[in-house]
Short mmCIF file of C-alpha atoms and ligand atoms in Angstrom, two decimals:
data_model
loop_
_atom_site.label_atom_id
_atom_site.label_comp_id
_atom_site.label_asym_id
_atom_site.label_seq_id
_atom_site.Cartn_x
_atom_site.Cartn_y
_atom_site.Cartn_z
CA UNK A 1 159.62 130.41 99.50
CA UNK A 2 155.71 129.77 98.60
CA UNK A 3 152.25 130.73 100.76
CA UNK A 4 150.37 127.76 101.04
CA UNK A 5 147.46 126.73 103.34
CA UNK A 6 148.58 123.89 105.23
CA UNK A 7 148.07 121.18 108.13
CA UNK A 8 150.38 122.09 110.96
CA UNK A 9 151.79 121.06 114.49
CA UNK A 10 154.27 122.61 116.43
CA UNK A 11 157.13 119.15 117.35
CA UNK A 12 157.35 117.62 119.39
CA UNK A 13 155.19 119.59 121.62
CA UNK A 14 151.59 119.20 119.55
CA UNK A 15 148.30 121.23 118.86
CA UNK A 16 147.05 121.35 115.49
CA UNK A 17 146.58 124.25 112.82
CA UNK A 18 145.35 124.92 109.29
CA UNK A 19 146.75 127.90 108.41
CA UNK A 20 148.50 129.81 105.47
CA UNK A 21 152.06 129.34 105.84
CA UNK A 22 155.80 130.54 103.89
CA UNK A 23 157.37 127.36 103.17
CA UNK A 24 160.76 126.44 100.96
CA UNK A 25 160.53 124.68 97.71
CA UNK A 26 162.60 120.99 97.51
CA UNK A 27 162.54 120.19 93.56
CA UNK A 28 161.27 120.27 89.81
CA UNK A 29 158.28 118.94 90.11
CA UNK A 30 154.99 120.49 91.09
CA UNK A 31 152.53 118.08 93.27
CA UNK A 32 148.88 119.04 94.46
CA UNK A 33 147.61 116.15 97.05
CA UNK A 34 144.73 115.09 95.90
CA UNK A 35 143.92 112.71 99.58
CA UNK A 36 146.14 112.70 102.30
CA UNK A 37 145.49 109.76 105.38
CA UNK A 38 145.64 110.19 109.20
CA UNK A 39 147.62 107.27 111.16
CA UNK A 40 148.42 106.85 114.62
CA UNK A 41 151.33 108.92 113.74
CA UNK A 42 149.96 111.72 112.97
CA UNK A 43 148.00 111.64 116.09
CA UNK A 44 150.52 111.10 118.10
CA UNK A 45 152.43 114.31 117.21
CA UNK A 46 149.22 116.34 117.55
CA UNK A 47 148.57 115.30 121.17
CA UNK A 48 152.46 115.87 122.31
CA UNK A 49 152.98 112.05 122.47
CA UNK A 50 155.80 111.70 119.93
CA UNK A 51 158.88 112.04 121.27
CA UNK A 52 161.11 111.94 118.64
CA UNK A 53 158.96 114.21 115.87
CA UNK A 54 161.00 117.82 115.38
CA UNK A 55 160.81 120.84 112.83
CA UNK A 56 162.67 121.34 110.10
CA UNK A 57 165.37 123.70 110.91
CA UNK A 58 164.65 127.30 110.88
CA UNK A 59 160.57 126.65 111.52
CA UNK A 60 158.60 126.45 114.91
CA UNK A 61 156.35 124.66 113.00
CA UNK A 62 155.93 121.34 111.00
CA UNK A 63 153.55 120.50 107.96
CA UNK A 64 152.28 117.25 109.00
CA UNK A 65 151.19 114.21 106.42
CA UNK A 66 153.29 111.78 105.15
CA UNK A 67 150.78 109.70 103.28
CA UNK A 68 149.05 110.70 100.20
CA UNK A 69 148.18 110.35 96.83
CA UNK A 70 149.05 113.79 94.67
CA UNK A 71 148.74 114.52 91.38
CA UNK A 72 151.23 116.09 89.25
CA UNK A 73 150.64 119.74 88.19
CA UNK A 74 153.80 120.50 86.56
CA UNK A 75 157.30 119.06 85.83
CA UNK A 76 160.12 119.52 83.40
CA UNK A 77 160.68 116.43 80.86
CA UNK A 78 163.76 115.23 82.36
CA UNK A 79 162.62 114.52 85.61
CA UNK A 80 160.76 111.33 84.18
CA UNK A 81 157.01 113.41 85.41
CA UNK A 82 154.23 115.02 83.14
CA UNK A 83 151.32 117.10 83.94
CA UNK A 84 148.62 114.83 85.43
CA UNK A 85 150.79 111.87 86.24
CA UNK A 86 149.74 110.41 89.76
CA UNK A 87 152.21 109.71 92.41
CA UNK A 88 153.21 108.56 95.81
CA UNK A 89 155.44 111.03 97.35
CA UNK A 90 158.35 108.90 99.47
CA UNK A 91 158.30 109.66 103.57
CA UNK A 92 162.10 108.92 104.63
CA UNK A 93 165.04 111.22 102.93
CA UNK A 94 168.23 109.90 103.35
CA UNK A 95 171.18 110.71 105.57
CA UNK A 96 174.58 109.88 104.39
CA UNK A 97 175.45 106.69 106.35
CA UNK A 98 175.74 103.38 103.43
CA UNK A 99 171.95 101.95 103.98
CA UNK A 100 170.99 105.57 102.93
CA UNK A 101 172.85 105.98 100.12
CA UNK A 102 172.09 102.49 98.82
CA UNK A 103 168.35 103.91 98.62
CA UNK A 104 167.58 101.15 101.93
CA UNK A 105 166.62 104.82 104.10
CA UNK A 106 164.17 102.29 105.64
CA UNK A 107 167.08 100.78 107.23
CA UNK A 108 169.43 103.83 108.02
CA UNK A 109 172.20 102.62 110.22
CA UNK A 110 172.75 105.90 112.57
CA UNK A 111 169.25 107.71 112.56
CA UNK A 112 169.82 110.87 110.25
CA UNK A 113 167.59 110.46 107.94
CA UNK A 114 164.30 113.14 108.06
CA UNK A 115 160.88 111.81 107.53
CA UNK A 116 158.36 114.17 105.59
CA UNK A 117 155.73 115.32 108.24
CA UNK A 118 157.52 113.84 111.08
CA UNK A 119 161.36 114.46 111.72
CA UNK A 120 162.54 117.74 110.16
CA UNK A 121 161.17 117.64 106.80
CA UNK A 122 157.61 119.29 105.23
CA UNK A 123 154.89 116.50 105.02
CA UNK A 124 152.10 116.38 102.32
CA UNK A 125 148.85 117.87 104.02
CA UNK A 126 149.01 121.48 101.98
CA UNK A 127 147.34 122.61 98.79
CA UNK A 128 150.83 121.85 96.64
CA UNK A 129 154.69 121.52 96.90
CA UNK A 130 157.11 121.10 95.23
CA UNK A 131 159.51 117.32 95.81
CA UNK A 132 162.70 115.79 93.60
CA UNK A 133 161.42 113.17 91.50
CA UNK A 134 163.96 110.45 93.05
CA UNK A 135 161.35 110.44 95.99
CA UNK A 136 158.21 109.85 93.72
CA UNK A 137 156.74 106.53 92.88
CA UNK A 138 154.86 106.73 90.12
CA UNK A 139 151.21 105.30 90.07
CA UNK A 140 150.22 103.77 86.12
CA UNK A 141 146.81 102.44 87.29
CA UNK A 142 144.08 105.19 87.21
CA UNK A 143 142.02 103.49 89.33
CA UNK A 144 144.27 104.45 92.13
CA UNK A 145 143.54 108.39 92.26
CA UNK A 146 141.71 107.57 95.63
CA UNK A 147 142.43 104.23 96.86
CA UNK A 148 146.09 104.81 96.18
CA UNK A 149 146.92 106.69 99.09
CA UNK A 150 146.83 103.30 100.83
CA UNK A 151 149.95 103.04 99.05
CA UNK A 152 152.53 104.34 101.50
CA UNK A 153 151.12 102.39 104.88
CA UNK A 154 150.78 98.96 102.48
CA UNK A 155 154.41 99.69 101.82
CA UNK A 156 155.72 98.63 105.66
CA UNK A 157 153.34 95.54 105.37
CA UNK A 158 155.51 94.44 101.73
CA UNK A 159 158.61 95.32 103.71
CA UNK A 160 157.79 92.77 106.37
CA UNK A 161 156.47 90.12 104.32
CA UNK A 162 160.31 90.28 102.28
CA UNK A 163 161.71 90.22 106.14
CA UNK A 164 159.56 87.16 107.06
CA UNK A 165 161.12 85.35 103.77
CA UNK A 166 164.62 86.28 104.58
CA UNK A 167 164.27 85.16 108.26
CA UNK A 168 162.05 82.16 108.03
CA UNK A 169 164.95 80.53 105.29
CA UNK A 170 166.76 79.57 108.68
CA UNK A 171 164.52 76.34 108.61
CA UNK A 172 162.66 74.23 106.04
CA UNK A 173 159.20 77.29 106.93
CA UNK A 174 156.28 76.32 104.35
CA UNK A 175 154.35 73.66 103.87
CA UNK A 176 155.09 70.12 102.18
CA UNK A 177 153.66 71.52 99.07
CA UNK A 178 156.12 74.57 99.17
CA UNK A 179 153.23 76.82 99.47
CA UNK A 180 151.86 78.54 103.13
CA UNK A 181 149.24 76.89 103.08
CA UNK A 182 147.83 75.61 106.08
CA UNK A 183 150.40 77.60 107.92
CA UNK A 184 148.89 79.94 111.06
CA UNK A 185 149.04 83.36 110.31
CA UNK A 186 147.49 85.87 113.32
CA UNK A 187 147.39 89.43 113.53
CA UNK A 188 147.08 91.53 116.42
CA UNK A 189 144.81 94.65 115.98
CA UNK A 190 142.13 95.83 113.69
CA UNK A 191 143.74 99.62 112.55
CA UNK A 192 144.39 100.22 109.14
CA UNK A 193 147.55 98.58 109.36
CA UNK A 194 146.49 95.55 110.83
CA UNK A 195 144.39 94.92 108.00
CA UNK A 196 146.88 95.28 105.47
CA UNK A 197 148.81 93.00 107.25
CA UNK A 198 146.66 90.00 107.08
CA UNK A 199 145.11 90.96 103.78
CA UNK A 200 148.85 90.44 102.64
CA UNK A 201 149.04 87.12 105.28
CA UNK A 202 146.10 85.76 102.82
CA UNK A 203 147.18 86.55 99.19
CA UNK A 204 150.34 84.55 100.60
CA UNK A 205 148.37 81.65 101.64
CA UNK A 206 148.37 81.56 105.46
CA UNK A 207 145.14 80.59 107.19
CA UNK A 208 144.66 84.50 108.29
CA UNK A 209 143.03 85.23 111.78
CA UNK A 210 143.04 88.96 112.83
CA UNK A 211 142.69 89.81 116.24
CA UNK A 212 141.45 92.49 118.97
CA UNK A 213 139.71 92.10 122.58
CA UNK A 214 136.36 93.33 121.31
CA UNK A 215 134.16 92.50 118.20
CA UNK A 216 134.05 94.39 115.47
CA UNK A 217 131.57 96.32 113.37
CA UNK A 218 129.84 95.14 110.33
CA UNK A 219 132.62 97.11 107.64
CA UNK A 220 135.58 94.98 109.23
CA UNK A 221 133.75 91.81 108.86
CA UNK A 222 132.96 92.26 105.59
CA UNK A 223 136.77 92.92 104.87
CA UNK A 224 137.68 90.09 106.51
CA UNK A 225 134.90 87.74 104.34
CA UNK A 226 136.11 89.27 101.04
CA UNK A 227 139.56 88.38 102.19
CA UNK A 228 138.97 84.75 103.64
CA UNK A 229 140.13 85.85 106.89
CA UNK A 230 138.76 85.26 110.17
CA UNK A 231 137.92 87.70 112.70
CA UNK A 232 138.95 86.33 116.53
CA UNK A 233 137.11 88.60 119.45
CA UNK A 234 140.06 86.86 122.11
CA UNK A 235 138.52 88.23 125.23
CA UNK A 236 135.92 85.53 124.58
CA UNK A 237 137.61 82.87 122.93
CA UNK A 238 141.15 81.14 123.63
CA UNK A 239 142.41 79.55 120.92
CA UNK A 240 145.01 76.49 121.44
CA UNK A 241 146.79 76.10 117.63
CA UNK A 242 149.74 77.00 116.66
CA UNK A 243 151.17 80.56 115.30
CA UNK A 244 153.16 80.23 112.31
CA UNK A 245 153.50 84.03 111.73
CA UNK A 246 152.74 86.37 114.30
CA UNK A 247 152.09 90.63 113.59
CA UNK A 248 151.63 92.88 116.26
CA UNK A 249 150.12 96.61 115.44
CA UNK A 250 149.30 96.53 119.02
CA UNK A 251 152.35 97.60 120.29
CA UNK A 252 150.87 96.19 123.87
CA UNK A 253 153.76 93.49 125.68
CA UNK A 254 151.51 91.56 127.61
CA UNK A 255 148.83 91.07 124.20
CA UNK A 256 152.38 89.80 122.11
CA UNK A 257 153.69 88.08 124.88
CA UNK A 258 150.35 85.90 125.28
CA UNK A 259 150.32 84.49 121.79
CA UNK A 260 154.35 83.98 121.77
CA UNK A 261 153.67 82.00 123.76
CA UNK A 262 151.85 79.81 121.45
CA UNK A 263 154.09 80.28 118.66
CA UNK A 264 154.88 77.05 116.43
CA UNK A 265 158.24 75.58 115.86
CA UNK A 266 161.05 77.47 113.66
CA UNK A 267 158.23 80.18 113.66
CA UNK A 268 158.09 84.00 112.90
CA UNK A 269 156.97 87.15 115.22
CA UNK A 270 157.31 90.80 113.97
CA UNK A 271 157.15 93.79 116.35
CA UNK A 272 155.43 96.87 113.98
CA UNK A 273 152.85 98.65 116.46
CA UNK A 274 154.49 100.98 119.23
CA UNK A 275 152.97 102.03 122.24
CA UNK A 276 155.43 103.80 124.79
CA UNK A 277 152.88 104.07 127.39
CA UNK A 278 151.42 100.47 127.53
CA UNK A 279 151.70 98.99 130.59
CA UNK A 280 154.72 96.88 131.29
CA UNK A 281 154.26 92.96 131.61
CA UNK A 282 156.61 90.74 133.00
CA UNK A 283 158.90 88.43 130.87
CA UNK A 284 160.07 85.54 132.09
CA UNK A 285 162.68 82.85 132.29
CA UNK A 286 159.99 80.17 130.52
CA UNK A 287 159.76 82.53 127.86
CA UNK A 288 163.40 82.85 126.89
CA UNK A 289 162.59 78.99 127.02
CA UNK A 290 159.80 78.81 124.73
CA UNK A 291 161.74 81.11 122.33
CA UNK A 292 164.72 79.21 122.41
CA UNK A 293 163.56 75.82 122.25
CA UNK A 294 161.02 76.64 119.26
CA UNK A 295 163.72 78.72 117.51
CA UNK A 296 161.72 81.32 116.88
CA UNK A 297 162.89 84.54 115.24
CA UNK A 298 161.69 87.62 116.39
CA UNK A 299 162.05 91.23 114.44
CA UNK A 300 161.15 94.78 114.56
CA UNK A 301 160.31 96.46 111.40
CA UNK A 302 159.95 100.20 111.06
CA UNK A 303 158.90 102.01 107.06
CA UNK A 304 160.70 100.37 103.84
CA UNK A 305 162.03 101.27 100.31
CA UNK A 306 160.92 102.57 97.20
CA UNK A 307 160.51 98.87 95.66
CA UNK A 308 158.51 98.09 98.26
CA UNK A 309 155.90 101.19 97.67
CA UNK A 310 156.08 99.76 93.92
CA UNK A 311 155.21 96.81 94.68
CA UNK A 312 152.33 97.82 97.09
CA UNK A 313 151.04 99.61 94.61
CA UNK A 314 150.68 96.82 92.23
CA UNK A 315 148.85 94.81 95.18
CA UNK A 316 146.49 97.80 95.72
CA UNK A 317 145.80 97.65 92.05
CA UNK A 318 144.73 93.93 91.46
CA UNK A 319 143.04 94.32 94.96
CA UNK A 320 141.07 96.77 93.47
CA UNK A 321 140.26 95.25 89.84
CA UNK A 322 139.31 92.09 92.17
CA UNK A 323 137.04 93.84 94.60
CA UNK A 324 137.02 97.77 94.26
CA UNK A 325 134.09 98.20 96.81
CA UNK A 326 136.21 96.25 99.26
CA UNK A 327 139.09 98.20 98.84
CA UNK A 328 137.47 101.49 98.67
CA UNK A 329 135.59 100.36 102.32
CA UNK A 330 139.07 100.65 104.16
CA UNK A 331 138.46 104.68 103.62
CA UNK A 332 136.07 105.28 106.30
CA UNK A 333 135.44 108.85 106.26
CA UNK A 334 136.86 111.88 104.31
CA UNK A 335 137.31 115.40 105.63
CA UNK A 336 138.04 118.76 104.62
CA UNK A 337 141.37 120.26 105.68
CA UNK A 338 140.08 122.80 107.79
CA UNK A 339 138.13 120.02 110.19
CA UNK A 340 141.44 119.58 112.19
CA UNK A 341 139.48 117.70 115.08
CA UNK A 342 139.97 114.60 113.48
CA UNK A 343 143.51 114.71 114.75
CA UNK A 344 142.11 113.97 118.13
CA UNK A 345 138.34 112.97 118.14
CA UNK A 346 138.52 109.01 117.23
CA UNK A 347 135.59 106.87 115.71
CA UNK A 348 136.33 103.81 116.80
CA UNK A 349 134.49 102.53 113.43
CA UNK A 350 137.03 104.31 111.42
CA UNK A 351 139.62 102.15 109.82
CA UNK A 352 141.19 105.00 107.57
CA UNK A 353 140.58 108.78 107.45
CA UNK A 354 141.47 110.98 105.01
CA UNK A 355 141.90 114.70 104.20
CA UNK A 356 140.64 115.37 100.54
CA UNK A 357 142.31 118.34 98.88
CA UNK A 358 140.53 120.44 96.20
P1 DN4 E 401 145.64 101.98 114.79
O1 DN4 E 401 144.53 102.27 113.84
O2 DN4 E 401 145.75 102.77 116.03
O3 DN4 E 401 145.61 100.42 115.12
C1 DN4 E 401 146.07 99.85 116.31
C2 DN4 E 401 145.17 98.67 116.57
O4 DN4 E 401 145.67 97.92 117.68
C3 DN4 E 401 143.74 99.09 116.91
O5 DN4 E 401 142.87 98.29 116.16
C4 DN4 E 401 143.64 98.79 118.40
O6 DN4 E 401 142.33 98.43 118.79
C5 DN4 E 401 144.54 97.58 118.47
N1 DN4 E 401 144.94 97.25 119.82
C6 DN4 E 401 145.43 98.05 120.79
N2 DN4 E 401 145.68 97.34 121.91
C7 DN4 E 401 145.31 96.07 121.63
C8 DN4 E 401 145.32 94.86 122.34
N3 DN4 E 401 145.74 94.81 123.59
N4 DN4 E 401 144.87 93.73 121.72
C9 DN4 E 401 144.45 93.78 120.46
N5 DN4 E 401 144.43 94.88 119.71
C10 DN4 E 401 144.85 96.01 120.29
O7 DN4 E 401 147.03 102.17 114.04
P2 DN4 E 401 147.55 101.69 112.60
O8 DN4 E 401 146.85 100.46 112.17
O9 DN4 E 401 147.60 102.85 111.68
O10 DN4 E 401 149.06 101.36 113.00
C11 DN4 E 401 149.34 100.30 113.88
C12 DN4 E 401 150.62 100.52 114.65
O11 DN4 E 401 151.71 100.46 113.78
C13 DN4 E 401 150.75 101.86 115.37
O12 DN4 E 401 151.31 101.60 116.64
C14 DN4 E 401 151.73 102.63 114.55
O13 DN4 E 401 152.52 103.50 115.32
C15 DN4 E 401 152.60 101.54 114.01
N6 DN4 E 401 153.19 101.89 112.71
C16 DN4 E 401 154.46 101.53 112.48
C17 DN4 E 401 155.03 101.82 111.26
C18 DN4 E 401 156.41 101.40 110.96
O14 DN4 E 401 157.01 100.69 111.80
C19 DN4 E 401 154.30 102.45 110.28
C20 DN4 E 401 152.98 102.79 110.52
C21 DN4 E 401 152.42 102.48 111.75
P3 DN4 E 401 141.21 99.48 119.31
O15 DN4 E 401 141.30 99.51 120.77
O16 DN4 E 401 141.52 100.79 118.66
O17 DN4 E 401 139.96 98.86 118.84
O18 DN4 E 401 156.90 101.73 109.86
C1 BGC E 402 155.39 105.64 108.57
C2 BGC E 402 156.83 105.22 108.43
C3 BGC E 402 157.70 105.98 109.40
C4 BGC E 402 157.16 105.83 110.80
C5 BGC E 402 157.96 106.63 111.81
C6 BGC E 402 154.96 105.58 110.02
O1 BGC E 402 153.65 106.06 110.18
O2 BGC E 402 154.57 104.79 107.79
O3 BGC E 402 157.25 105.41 107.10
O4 BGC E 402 159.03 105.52 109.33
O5 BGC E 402 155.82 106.29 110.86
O6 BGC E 402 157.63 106.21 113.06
ZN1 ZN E 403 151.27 106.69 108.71
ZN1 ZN E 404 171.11 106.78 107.19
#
């Protein structure tokens, strides 16, 4: 067991806590976080409103954080880490059923799997741990030591791009050229998820739009210049053209349901966001038409493997040698570990916040 100071909540019942706790050690090599980032997860389990978030066993307490970008402090030479190496620690551990022990956690076919900081296992927000090095993903670019801990919620957006491909391959999907482009992409919502979503729509060559049912500050529009994306306020305007690929981070029915219905031919829709208490919306009979008659493939997609946090990482990186200031923007404000109202007080300017670690 080690004393560390750490981020804490008690699951699934909430409050937040930055306090010294005992905790048990989990591997050879030695991590110090260097920033850890707050999601709608995170929040969630501070304000009571995550269900299915428990302890690990033996603790009435949880260590929250599950991303971050640490650095290593130490680590004996067969485990592949030296001192100073940076890395992305992995969130899901897996269970025993076969998508778990194929290293596909992301997919675990009967739920035991434990997610760091959320379902039984020790997240990332404390001064250092200790984690098995099949669960780090090693970062080569320097340039990453802040920036990087965009790393683990870019990984779902790589996931769903590689679930698009396998799904769309049910018809002839891109363009006459073979590329996307001039296909519709849309996004709904304007988190920090959202934007990694159609930052990712436009390196693939969809005609990006991202969405919400207000405008938004001058920071998201610059993103969405640098990016050749186009911010659409719909409360204001209703636009008639065809989806090709549809995201929701929403997690609201009636917002998805609205531009389904406006979904193209052999076209795709992924379900990311969750939101267990938006209202209910009705679905109806012309909308198993529409979906039927289109053939349009609908999926859910929920975290994702250790190739894709790889291969995130590699996007973050020429993201960054391409623009740095843009990528560097999506980090809206950075806080000290002890300022644990930030779990619960929400600037609404803020696209990511993080928790900087000495
Ligand atoms: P976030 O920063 O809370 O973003 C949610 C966005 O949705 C905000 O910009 C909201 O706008 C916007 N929004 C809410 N309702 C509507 C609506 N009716 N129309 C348009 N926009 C709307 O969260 P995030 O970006 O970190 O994550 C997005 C979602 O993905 C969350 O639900 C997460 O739980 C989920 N998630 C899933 C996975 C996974 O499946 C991983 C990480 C996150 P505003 O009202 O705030 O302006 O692996
Ligand atoms: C994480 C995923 C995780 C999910 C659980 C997200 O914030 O990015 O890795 O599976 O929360 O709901
Ligand atoms: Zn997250
Ligand atoms: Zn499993």
């Amino acid at each position: 067991m080690t004393k560390v100071q750490a981020i804490t909540t008690e699951a699934p019942k909430g409050g937040v806590k930055f306090q010294t706790v005992d905790v048990e050690d989990n591997g050879p090599v030695e991590l110090s976080p260097m920033y850890t980032g707050i999601c709608g997860t995170d929040r969630g389990m501070v304000t009571g409103r995550l269900d299915f978030a428990y302890n690990p066993q033996g603790q009435d307490f949880i260590v929250l954080g599950h991303e971050s970008i640490c650095r290593v402090k130490s680590a004996d030479s067969q485990t592949g880490f030296k001192a100073g190496d940076l890395v992305v620690p992995m969130v899901r551990r897996p269970g025993k059923c076969i998508n778990c022990q194929a290293g596909r956690q992301d997919n675990c076919s009967d739920g035991d799997k434990k997610e760091a900081g959320i379902t039984g296992k020790n997240g990332f927000m404390r001064e250092s741990f200790t984690d098995d090095p099949e669960f780090l993903v090693k970062i080569d670019d320097p340039s990453l030591s802040r920036t990087g801990v965009l790393t683990e919620p870019l990984k779902n957006v790589v996931k769903v791009f590689e679930v698009v491909e396998t799904v769309s391959k049910r018809s002839i999907y891109a363009s006459t050229d073979s590329t996307y482009h001039g296909k519709k992409a849309y996004v709904i919502g304007t988190g920090a998820e959202g934007f990694l979503f159609a930052m990712m729509a436009s390196e693939y060559g969809f005609d990006t739009r991202i969405l919400n049912r207000h405008p938004v500050e001058e920071n998201r529009m610059a993103i969405c210049d640098a990016f050749n994306m186009e911010f659409v306020d719909y409360s204001k305007e209703d636009r008639k053209e065809k989806i090709d690929l549809l995201i929701d981070t929403s997690g609201d029915p009636a917002t998805f349901l609205k531009f389904m219905r406006i979904m193209n031919l052999n076209s795709v829709g992924i379900m990311f966001g969750t939101n267990g208490k938006a209202p209910s919306t009705e679905f109806t009979g012309k909308d198993i038409d529409i979906m039927v008659e289109r053939n349009i493939t609908l999926a859910g997609s929920v975290d994702a493997a250790k190739t894709h946090y790889e291969k995130a990482a590699s996007y973050l990186s020429r993201w960054n040698a391409r623009n740095s200031r843009v990528l560097s923007s999506m980090i809206t404000s950075e806080k000290e570990p002890s300022e644990t109202s930030v779990f619960t007080d929400r600037n609404p300017e803020s696209i990511k916040t993080v928790i900087k670690w000495k």
